[in-house]
C-alpha cells in the first residue's frame, strides 16, 4: 500500500494483469482432452499430455496472481476500514462538542434536574436514580447537581424493620445531608 505524493490519500494497489486469457477456457480445445475431463482414463503421451501440463502451469500462475491481488485488496480494505474507524470516532467526538446541551445554561439544567426527581418517595435512595445518577453523567452535570441543595433535601426512611434493604447505607445518608447544606430536610 502507498499514499499519493500529492494528496496523501491511500492508493489502490496495482492489480496484476487480470485481462490475460483464461487458460481454463482453452482446456476443452480437443475432443480427446474433453473426454479426459469427464473420465478417469490416463492421458496418452504426446501433445495432449503436453497441452494438459501447459494448462496446469498457466492456470497455477494465474491462480497465484489472482490470490496475490485478493491479498493486496484485503490489506488495502483493512487499511481503509481502520482509517474509517478513526475518522468516525473523531467525527462523533467533534459532533458532541457542538451539542446544544453543552451550551444549555446551568439554570435550565437545574430545572431539568428538578423534573427528574421522583414524585413520591416510597423507597430508599439508590445510586442509579435521581439525584445520585446526575453526578455520573459528566463533570459539568455533577457540579450543577451538587450546587442545588434542593435536589438532595428529600429522604425516604422506612419504619423499623429487620430487612436491611429498606435502609440506604449510612454514608449515602450522610453525603445527602451534607449536600442539602442549610436547606431543610424532608423525611418520608
PDB file of C-alpha atoms in Angstrom:
ATOM      1  CA  UNK A   1       0.000   0.000   0.000  1.00  0.00           C
ATOM      2  CA  UNK A   2       1.138   3.517  -0.625  1.00  0.00           C
ATOM      3  CA  UNK A   3      -0.059   7.081  -0.354  1.00  0.00           C
ATOM      4  CA  UNK A   4      -0.389   9.610  -3.140  1.00  0.00           C
ATOM      5  CA  UNK A   5       2.550  12.028  -3.107  1.00  0.00           C
ATOM      6  CA  UNK A   6       0.199  14.918  -3.974  1.00  0.00           C
ATOM      7  CA  UNK A   7      -2.693  14.493  -1.525  1.00  0.00           C
ATOM      8  CA  UNK A   8      -1.681  11.726   0.893  1.00  0.00           C
ATOM      9  CA  UNK A   9      -4.676   9.504   0.062  1.00  0.00           C
ATOM     10  CA  UNK A  10      -4.172   5.757   0.131  1.00  0.00           C
ATOM     11  CA  UNK A  11      -3.794   4.408  -3.376  1.00  0.00           C
ATOM     12  CA  UNK A  12      -5.304   1.195  -4.604  1.00  0.00           C
ATOM     13  CA  UNK A  13      -2.588  -1.349  -5.305  1.00  0.00           C
ATOM     14  CA  UNK A  14      -1.841  -2.147  -8.916  1.00  0.00           C
ATOM     15  CA  UNK A  15      -3.678  -5.286  -9.810  1.00  0.00           C
ATOM     16  CA  UNK A  16      -1.635  -7.621 -11.918  1.00  0.00           C
ATOM     17  CA  UNK A  17      -2.941  -8.309 -15.395  1.00  0.00           C
ATOM     18  CA  UNK A  18      -6.455  -9.584 -14.896  1.00  0.00           C
ATOM     19  CA  UNK A  19      -7.249  -9.439 -18.610  1.00  0.00           C
ATOM     20  CA  UNK A  20      -4.868 -12.249 -19.536  1.00  0.00           C
ATOM     21  CA  UNK A  21      -6.566 -15.025 -21.481  1.00  0.00           C
ATOM     22  CA  UNK A  22      -8.061 -17.617 -19.224  1.00  0.00           C
ATOM     23  CA  UNK A  23      -6.136 -20.871 -19.808  1.00  0.00           C
ATOM     24  CA  UNK A  24      -9.054 -22.833 -18.416  1.00  0.00           C
ATOM     25  CA  UNK A  25     -11.242 -21.625 -21.288  1.00  0.00           C
ATOM     26  CA  UNK A  26      -8.882 -23.326 -23.756  1.00  0.00           C
ATOM     27  CA  UNK A  27      -8.917 -26.586 -21.844  1.00  0.00           C
ATOM     28  CA  UNK A  28     -11.528 -28.334 -23.963  1.00  0.00           C
ATOM     29  CA  UNK A  29      -9.983 -27.464 -27.313  1.00  0.00           C
ATOM     30  CA  UNK A  30      -9.742 -31.060 -28.362  1.00  0.00           C
ATOM     31  CA  UNK A  31     -12.328 -33.764 -28.230  1.00  0.00           C
ATOM     32  CA  UNK A  32      -9.786 -36.131 -26.696  1.00  0.00           C
ATOM     33  CA  UNK A  33      -8.988 -33.612 -23.952  1.00  0.00           C
ATOM     34  CA  UNK A  34     -12.673 -33.043 -23.324  1.00  0.00           C
ATOM     35  CA  UNK A  35     -13.181 -36.781 -22.869  1.00  0.00           C
ATOM     36  CA  UNK A  36     -10.272 -36.892 -20.379  1.00  0.00           C
ATOM     37  CA  UNK A  37     -12.015 -34.265 -18.259  1.00  0.00           C
ATOM     38  CA  UNK A  38     -15.118 -36.407 -17.916  1.00  0.00           C
ATOM     39  CA  UNK A  39     -13.474 -39.794 -17.368  1.00  0.00           C
ATOM     40  CA  UNK A  40     -10.710 -41.306 -15.318  1.00  0.00           C
ATOM     41  CA  UNK A  41      -8.679 -42.505 -18.336  1.00  0.00           C
ATOM     42  CA  UNK A  42      -4.928 -41.856 -18.271  1.00  0.00           C
ATOM     43  CA  UNK A  43      -3.766 -39.231 -20.764  1.00  0.00           C
ATOM     44  CA  UNK A  44      -1.728 -40.507 -23.677  1.00  0.00           C
ATOM     45  CA  UNK A  45       1.902 -39.418 -24.004  1.00  0.00           C
ATOM     46  CA  UNK A  46       2.440 -36.691 -26.538  1.00  0.00           C
ATOM     47  CA  UNK A  47       0.693 -33.453 -27.453  1.00  0.00           C
ATOM     48  CA  UNK A  48      -2.410 -33.999 -25.283  1.00  0.00           C
ATOM     49  CA  UNK A  49      -0.346 -34.556 -22.133  1.00  0.00           C
ATOM     50  CA  UNK A  50       1.901 -31.602 -23.002  1.00  0.00           C
ATOM     51  CA  UNK A  51      -1.224 -29.492 -23.510  1.00  0.00           C
ATOM     52  CA  UNK A  52      -2.607 -30.508 -20.089  1.00  0.00           C
ATOM     53  CA  UNK A  53       0.746 -29.716 -18.407  1.00  0.00           C
ATOM     54  CA  UNK A  54       0.736 -26.309 -20.139  1.00  0.00           C
ATOM     55  CA  UNK A  55      -2.818 -25.611 -18.953  1.00  0.00           C
ATOM     56  CA  UNK A  56      -1.920 -26.686 -15.390  1.00  0.00           C
ATOM     57  CA  UNK A  57       1.154 -24.444 -15.396  1.00  0.00           C
ATOM     58  CA  UNK A  58      -0.667 -21.385 -16.800  1.00  0.00           C
ATOM     59  CA  UNK A  59      -3.671 -21.909 -14.535  1.00  0.00           C
ATOM     60  CA  UNK A  60      -1.429 -22.224 -11.463  1.00  0.00           C
ATOM     61  CA  UNK A  61       0.373 -18.991 -12.340  1.00  0.00           C
ATOM     62  CA  UNK A  62      -2.905 -17.192 -12.989  1.00  0.00           C
ATOM     63  CA  UNK A  63      -4.374 -18.522  -9.731  1.00  0.00           C
ATOM     64  CA  UNK A  64      -1.314 -17.283  -7.817  1.00  0.00           C
ATOM     65  CA  UNK A  65      -1.724 -13.845  -9.444  1.00  0.00           C
ATOM     66  CA  UNK A  66      -5.421 -13.709  -8.524  1.00  0.00           C
ATOM     67  CA  UNK A  67      -4.649 -14.833  -4.954  1.00  0.00           C
ATOM     68  CA  UNK A  68      -1.987 -12.121  -4.637  1.00  0.00           C
ATOM     69  CA  UNK A  69      -4.425  -9.500  -5.951  1.00  0.00           C
ATOM     70  CA  UNK A  70      -7.045 -10.655  -3.435  1.00  0.00           C
ATOM     71  CA  UNK A  71      -4.493 -10.485  -0.592  1.00  0.00           C
ATOM     72  CA  UNK A  72      -3.414  -6.975  -1.657  1.00  0.00           C
ATOM     73  CA  UNK A  73      -7.008  -5.780  -1.898  1.00  0.00           C
ATOM     74  CA  UNK A  74      -7.857  -7.240   1.510  1.00  0.00           C
ATOM     75  CA  UNK A  75      -4.871  -5.451   3.035  1.00  0.00           C
ATOM     76  CA  UNK A  76      -5.968  -2.223   1.358  1.00  0.00           C
ATOM     77  CA  UNK A  77      -9.551  -2.749   2.558  1.00  0.00           C
ATOM     78  CA  UNK A  78      -8.268  -3.314   6.120  1.00  0.00           C
ATOM     79  CA  UNK A  79      -6.321  -0.040   5.974  1.00  0.00           C
ATOM     80  CA  UNK A  80      -9.389   1.794   4.705  1.00  0.00           C
ATOM     81  CA  UNK A  81     -11.599   0.242   7.401  1.00  0.00           C
ATOM     82  CA  UNK A  82      -9.082   1.249  10.094  1.00  0.00           C
ATOM     83  CA  UNK A  83      -8.935   4.791   8.718  1.00  0.00           C
ATOM     84  CA  UNK A  84     -12.732   4.902   8.533  1.00  0.00           C
ATOM     85  CA  UNK A  85     -12.994   3.823  12.162  1.00  0.00           C
ATOM     86  CA  UNK A  86     -10.606   6.580  13.259  1.00  0.00           C
ATOM     87  CA  UNK A  87     -12.453   9.178  11.182  1.00  0.00           C
ATOM     88  CA  UNK A  88     -15.826   8.029  12.520  1.00  0.00           C
ATOM     89  CA  UNK A  89     -14.616   8.252  16.132  1.00  0.00           C
ATOM     90  CA  UNK A  90     -13.187  11.708  15.517  1.00  0.00           C
ATOM     91  CA  UNK A  91     -16.404  12.834  13.849  1.00  0.00           C
ATOM     92  CA  UNK A  92     -18.577  11.657  16.752  1.00  0.00           C
ATOM     93  CA  UNK A  93     -16.342  13.323  19.328  1.00  0.00           C
ATOM     94  CA  UNK A  94     -16.382  16.607  17.438  1.00  0.00           C
ATOM     95  CA  UNK A  95     -20.128  16.465  16.826  1.00  0.00           C
ATOM     96  CA  UNK A  96     -20.641  16.037  20.575  1.00  0.00           C
ATOM     97  CA  UNK A  97     -18.737  19.285  21.153  1.00  0.00           C
ATOM     98  CA  UNK A  98     -21.385  21.137  19.144  1.00  0.00           C
ATOM     99  CA  UNK A  99     -24.274  19.622  21.120  1.00  0.00           C
ATOM    100  CA  UNK A 100     -26.818  22.242  22.224  1.00  0.00           C
ATOM    101  CA  UNK A 101     -26.901  20.501  25.613  1.00  0.00           C
ATOM    102  CA  UNK A 102     -23.328  21.662  26.240  1.00  0.00           C
ATOM    103  CA  UNK A 103     -24.401  25.277  25.801  1.00  0.00           C
ATOM    104  CA  UNK A 104     -27.516  24.986  27.947  1.00  0.00           C
ATOM    105  CA  UNK A 105     -27.333  27.408  30.878  1.00  0.00           C
ATOM    106  CA  UNK A 106     -26.893  25.815  34.321  1.00  0.00           C
ATOM    107  CA  UNK A 107     -30.207  27.301  35.447  1.00  0.00           C
ATOM    108  CA  UNK A 108     -32.058  25.413  32.700  1.00  0.00           C
ATOM    109  CA  UNK A 109     -30.239  22.181  33.536  1.00  0.00           C
ATOM    110  CA  UNK A 110     -31.135  22.702  37.198  1.00  0.00           C
ATOM    111  CA  UNK A 111     -34.799  22.909  36.204  1.00  0.00           C
ATOM    112  CA  UNK A 112     -34.462  19.732  34.146  1.00  0.00           C
ATOM    113  CA  UNK A 113     -32.772  18.029  37.104  1.00  0.00           C
ATOM    114  CA  UNK A 114     -35.678  19.046  39.326  1.00  0.00           C
ATOM    115  CA  UNK A 115     -38.086  17.227  36.987  1.00  0.00           C
ATOM    116  CA  UNK A 116     -36.040  14.028  37.257  1.00  0.00           C
ATOM    117  CA  UNK A 117     -36.769  13.698  40.983  1.00  0.00           C
ATOM    118  CA  UNK A 118     -39.369  11.105  41.972  1.00  0.00           C
ATOM    119  CA  UNK A 119     -42.854  12.457  42.590  1.00  0.00           C
ATOM    120  CA  UNK A 120     -43.256  10.224  45.611  1.00  0.00           C
ATOM    121  CA  UNK A 121     -40.615   8.764  47.847  1.00  0.00           C
ATOM    122  CA  UNK A 122     -41.629   5.186  48.583  1.00  0.00           C
ATOM    123  CA  UNK A 123     -38.221   3.580  48.782  1.00  0.00           C
ATOM    124  CA  UNK A 124     -34.703   4.489  49.863  1.00  0.00           C
ATOM    125  CA  UNK A 125     -32.450   6.400  47.512  1.00  0.00           C
ATOM    126  CA  UNK A 126     -30.445   4.347  45.039  1.00  0.00           C
ATOM    127  CA  UNK A 127     -27.239   5.288  43.293  1.00  0.00           C
ATOM    128  CA  UNK A 128     -28.810   4.717  39.857  1.00  0.00           C
ATOM    129  CA  UNK A 129     -31.707   7.129  40.492  1.00  0.00           C
ATOM    130  CA  UNK A 130     -32.012  10.898  40.586  1.00  0.00           C
ATOM    131  CA  UNK A 131     -30.385  12.892  42.074  1.00  0.00           C
ATOM    132  CA  UNK A 132     -27.454  10.453  42.519  1.00  0.00           C
ATOM    133  CA  UNK A 133     -27.224   9.423  38.884  1.00  0.00           C
ATOM    134  CA  UNK A 134     -26.925  13.049  37.725  1.00  0.00           C
ATOM    135  CA  UNK A 135     -23.419  13.231  39.140  1.00  0.00           C
ATOM    136  CA  UNK A 136     -22.299  10.321  36.988  1.00  0.00           C
ATOM    137  CA  UNK A 137     -23.104  11.794  33.562  1.00  0.00           C
ATOM    138  CA  UNK A 138     -20.272  14.307  33.234  1.00  0.00           C
ATOM    139  CA  UNK A 139     -18.293  16.688  35.427  1.00  0.00           C
ATOM    140  CA  UNK A 140     -20.430  19.682  34.425  1.00  0.00           C
ATOM    141  CA  UNK A 141     -23.649  17.926  35.432  1.00  0.00           C
ATOM    142  CA  UNK A 142     -22.050  16.780  38.669  1.00  0.00           C
ATOM    143  CA  UNK A 143     -21.019  20.347  39.522  1.00  0.00           C
ATOM    144  CA  UNK A 144     -24.507  21.642  38.776  1.00  0.00           C
ATOM    145  CA  UNK A 145     -26.257  18.832  40.706  1.00  0.00           C
ATOM    146  CA  UNK A 146     -24.029  19.404  43.738  1.00  0.00           C
ATOM    147  CA  UNK A 147     -24.780  23.125  43.656  1.00  0.00           C
ATOM    148  CA  UNK A 148     -28.544  22.585  44.068  1.00  0.00           C
ATOM    149  CA  UNK A 149     -29.316  21.726  47.725  1.00  0.00           C
ATOM    150  CA  UNK A 150     -32.999  21.170  46.953  1.00  0.00           C
ATOM    151  CA  UNK A 151     -32.150  18.075  44.864  1.00  0.00           C
ATOM    152  CA  UNK A 152     -30.741  16.433  47.980  1.00  0.00           C
ATOM    153  CA  UNK A 153     -33.290  17.573  50.571  1.00  0.00           C
ATOM    154  CA  UNK A 154     -35.771  14.666  50.460  1.00  0.00           C
ATOM    155  CA  UNK A 155     -35.223  11.321  52.179  1.00  0.00           C
ATOM    156  CA  UNK A 156     -37.242   8.167  52.450  1.00  0.00           C
ATOM    157  CA  UNK A 157     -36.710   6.319  55.704  1.00  0.00           C
ATOM    158  CA  UNK A 158     -38.620   3.073  56.227  1.00  0.00           C
ATOM    159  CA  UNK A 159     -40.166   2.152  59.517  1.00  0.00           C
ATOM    160  CA  UNK A 160     -38.118  -0.077  61.756  1.00  0.00           C
ATOM    161  CA  UNK A 161     -37.777  -3.487  60.215  1.00  0.00           C
ATOM    162  CA  UNK A 162     -35.351  -6.360  60.101  1.00  0.00           C
ATOM    163  CA  UNK A 163     -34.979  -6.035  56.332  1.00  0.00           C
ATOM    164  CA  UNK A 164     -31.710  -4.158  55.642  1.00  0.00           C
ATOM    165  CA  UNK A 165     -32.630  -3.403  52.003  1.00  0.00           C
ATOM    166  CA  UNK A 166     -35.172  -0.837  53.183  1.00  0.00           C
ATOM    167  CA  UNK A 167     -32.456   1.412  54.598  1.00  0.00           C
ATOM    168  CA  UNK A 168     -30.000   3.382  52.491  1.00  0.00           C
ATOM    169  CA  UNK A 169     -26.359   2.951  53.519  1.00  0.00           C
ATOM    170  CA  UNK A 170     -25.319   5.369  56.263  1.00  0.00           C
ATOM    171  CA  UNK A 171     -22.540   7.006  54.167  1.00  0.00           C
ATOM    172  CA  UNK A 172     -25.126   7.754  51.496  1.00  0.00           C
ATOM    173  CA  UNK A 173     -27.410   9.435  54.046  1.00  0.00           C
ATOM    174  CA  UNK A 174     -24.503  11.439  55.464  1.00  0.00           C
ATOM    175  CA  UNK A 175     -23.480  12.603  51.988  1.00  0.00           C
ATOM    176  CA  UNK A 176     -27.028  13.577  51.134  1.00  0.00           C
ATOM    177  CA  UNK A 177     -27.370  15.587  54.376  1.00  0.00           C
ATOM    178  CA  UNK A 178     -24.112  17.432  53.593  1.00  0.00           C
ATOM    179  CA  UNK A 179     -25.375  18.277  50.122  1.00  0.00           C
ATOM    180  CA  UNK A 180     -28.566  19.890  51.439  1.00  0.00           C
ATOM    181  CA  UNK A 181     -26.359  22.462  53.185  1.00  0.00           C
ATOM    182  CA  UNK A 182     -28.614  24.777  55.188  1.00  0.00           C
ATOM    183  CA  UNK A 183     -31.806  23.793  53.391  1.00  0.00           C
ATOM    184  CA  UNK A 184     -34.456  21.967  55.393  1.00  0.00           C
ATOM    185  CA  UNK A 185     -34.571  18.195  55.096  1.00  0.00           C
ATOM    186  CA  UNK A 186     -37.817  16.354  54.316  1.00  0.00           C
ATOM    187  CA  UNK A 187     -38.246  12.780  55.528  1.00  0.00           C
ATOM    188  CA  UNK A 188     -40.810  10.401  54.027  1.00  0.00           C
TER     189      UNK A 188
END
